[in-house]
PDB file of C-alpha atoms in Angstrom:
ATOM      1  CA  UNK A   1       0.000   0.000   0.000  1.00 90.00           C
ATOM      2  CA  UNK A   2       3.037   2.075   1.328  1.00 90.00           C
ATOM      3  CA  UNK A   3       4.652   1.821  -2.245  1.00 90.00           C
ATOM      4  CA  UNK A   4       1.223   2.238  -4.479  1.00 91.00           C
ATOM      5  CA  UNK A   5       0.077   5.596  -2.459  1.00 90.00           C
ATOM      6  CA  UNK A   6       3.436   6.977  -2.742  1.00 91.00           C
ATOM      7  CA  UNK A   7       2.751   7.440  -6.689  1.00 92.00           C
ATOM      8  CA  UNK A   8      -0.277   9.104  -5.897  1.00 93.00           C
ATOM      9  CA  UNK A   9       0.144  12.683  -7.703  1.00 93.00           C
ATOM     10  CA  UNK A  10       0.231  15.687  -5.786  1.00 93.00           C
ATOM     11  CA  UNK A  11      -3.044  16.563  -3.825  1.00 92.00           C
ATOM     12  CA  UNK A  12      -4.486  13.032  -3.885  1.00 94.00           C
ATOM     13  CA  UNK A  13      -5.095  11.011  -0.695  1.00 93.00           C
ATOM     14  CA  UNK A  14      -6.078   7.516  -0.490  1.00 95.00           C
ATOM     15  CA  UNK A  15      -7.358   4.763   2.065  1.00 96.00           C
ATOM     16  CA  UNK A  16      -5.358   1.390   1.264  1.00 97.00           C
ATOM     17  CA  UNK A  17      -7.600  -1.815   1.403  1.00 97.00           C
ATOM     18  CA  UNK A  18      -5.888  -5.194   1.491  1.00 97.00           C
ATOM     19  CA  UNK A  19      -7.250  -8.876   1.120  1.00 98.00           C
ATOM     20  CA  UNK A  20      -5.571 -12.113   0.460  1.00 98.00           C
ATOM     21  CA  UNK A  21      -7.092 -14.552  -1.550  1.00 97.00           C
ATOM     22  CA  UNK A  22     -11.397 -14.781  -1.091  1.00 93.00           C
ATOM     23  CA  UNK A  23     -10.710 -12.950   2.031  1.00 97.00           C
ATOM     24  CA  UNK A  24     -12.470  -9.870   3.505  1.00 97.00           C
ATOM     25  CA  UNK A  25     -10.766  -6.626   2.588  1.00 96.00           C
ATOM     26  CA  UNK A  26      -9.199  -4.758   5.587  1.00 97.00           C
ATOM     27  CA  UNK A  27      -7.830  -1.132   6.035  1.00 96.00           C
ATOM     28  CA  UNK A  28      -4.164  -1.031   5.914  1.00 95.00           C
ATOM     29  CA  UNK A  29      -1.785   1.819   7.421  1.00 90.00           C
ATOM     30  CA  UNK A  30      -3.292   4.704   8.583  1.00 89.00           C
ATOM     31  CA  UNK A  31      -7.323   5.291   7.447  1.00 93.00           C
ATOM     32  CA  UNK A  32      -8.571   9.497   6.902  1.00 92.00           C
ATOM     33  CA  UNK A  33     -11.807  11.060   6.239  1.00 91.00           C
ATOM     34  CA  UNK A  34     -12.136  12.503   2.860  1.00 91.00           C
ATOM     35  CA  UNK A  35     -14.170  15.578   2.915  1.00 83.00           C
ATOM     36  CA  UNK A  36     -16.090  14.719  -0.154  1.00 82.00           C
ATOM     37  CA  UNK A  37     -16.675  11.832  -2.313  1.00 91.00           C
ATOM     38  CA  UNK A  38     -14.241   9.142  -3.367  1.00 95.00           C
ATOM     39  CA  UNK A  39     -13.218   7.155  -6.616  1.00 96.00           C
ATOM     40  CA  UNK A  40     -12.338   3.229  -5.955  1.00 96.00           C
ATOM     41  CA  UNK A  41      -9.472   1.475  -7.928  1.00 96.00           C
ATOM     42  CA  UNK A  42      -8.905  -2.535  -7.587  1.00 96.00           C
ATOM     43  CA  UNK A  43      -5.787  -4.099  -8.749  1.00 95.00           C
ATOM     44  CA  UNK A  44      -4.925  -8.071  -8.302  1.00 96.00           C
ATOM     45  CA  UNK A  45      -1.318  -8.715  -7.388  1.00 95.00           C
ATOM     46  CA  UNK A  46      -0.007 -12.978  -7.817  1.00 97.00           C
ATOM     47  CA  UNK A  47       2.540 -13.465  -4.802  1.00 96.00           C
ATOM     48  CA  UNK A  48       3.524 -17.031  -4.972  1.00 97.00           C
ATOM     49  CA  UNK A  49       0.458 -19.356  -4.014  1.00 97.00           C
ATOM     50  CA  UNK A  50      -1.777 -15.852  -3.432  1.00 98.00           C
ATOM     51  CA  UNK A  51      -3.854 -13.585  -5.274  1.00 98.00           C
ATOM     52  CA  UNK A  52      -3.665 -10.111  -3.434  1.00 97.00           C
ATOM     53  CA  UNK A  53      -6.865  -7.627  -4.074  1.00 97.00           C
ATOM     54  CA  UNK A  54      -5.426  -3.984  -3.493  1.00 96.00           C
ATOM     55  CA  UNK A  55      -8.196  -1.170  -2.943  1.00 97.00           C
ATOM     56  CA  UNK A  56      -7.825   2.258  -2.845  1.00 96.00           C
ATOM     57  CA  UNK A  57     -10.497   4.889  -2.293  1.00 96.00           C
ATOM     58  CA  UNK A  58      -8.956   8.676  -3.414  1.00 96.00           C
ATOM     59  CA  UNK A  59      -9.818  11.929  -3.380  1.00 96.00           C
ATOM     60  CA  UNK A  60      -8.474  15.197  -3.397  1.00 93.00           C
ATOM     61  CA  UNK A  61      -6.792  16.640  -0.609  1.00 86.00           C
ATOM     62  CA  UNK A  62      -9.168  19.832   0.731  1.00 75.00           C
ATOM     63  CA  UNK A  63     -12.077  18.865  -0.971  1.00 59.00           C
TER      64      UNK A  63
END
């Protein structure tokens, strides 16, 4: 999540979601409040035997 929000570009913020495999997705690092309303993006990482689902929920910083 660390790496992924880090390429954000300037005045986006995102909440990281994390599951492994068919499980439930849970927050991961630290989780904010956006002020208005929020775009999703899923990605699907292989890591040996596992299928990752990465979620983030942006927005723009101030709105």
């Amino acid at each position: 999540c660390e790496l992924v929000q880090n390429y954000l570009a300037s005045g986006v913020e995102a909440n990281c979601w994390l599951a492994k495999d068919s499980g439930t997705s849970q927050p991961h690092g630290e989780v904010a409040t956006p002020g208005s309303s929020t775009v999703s993006a899923h990605g699907l990482v292989a890591v040996d035997d596992h299928i990752w689902t990465i979620s983030l929920d942006l927005w723009e910083r101030g709105s």
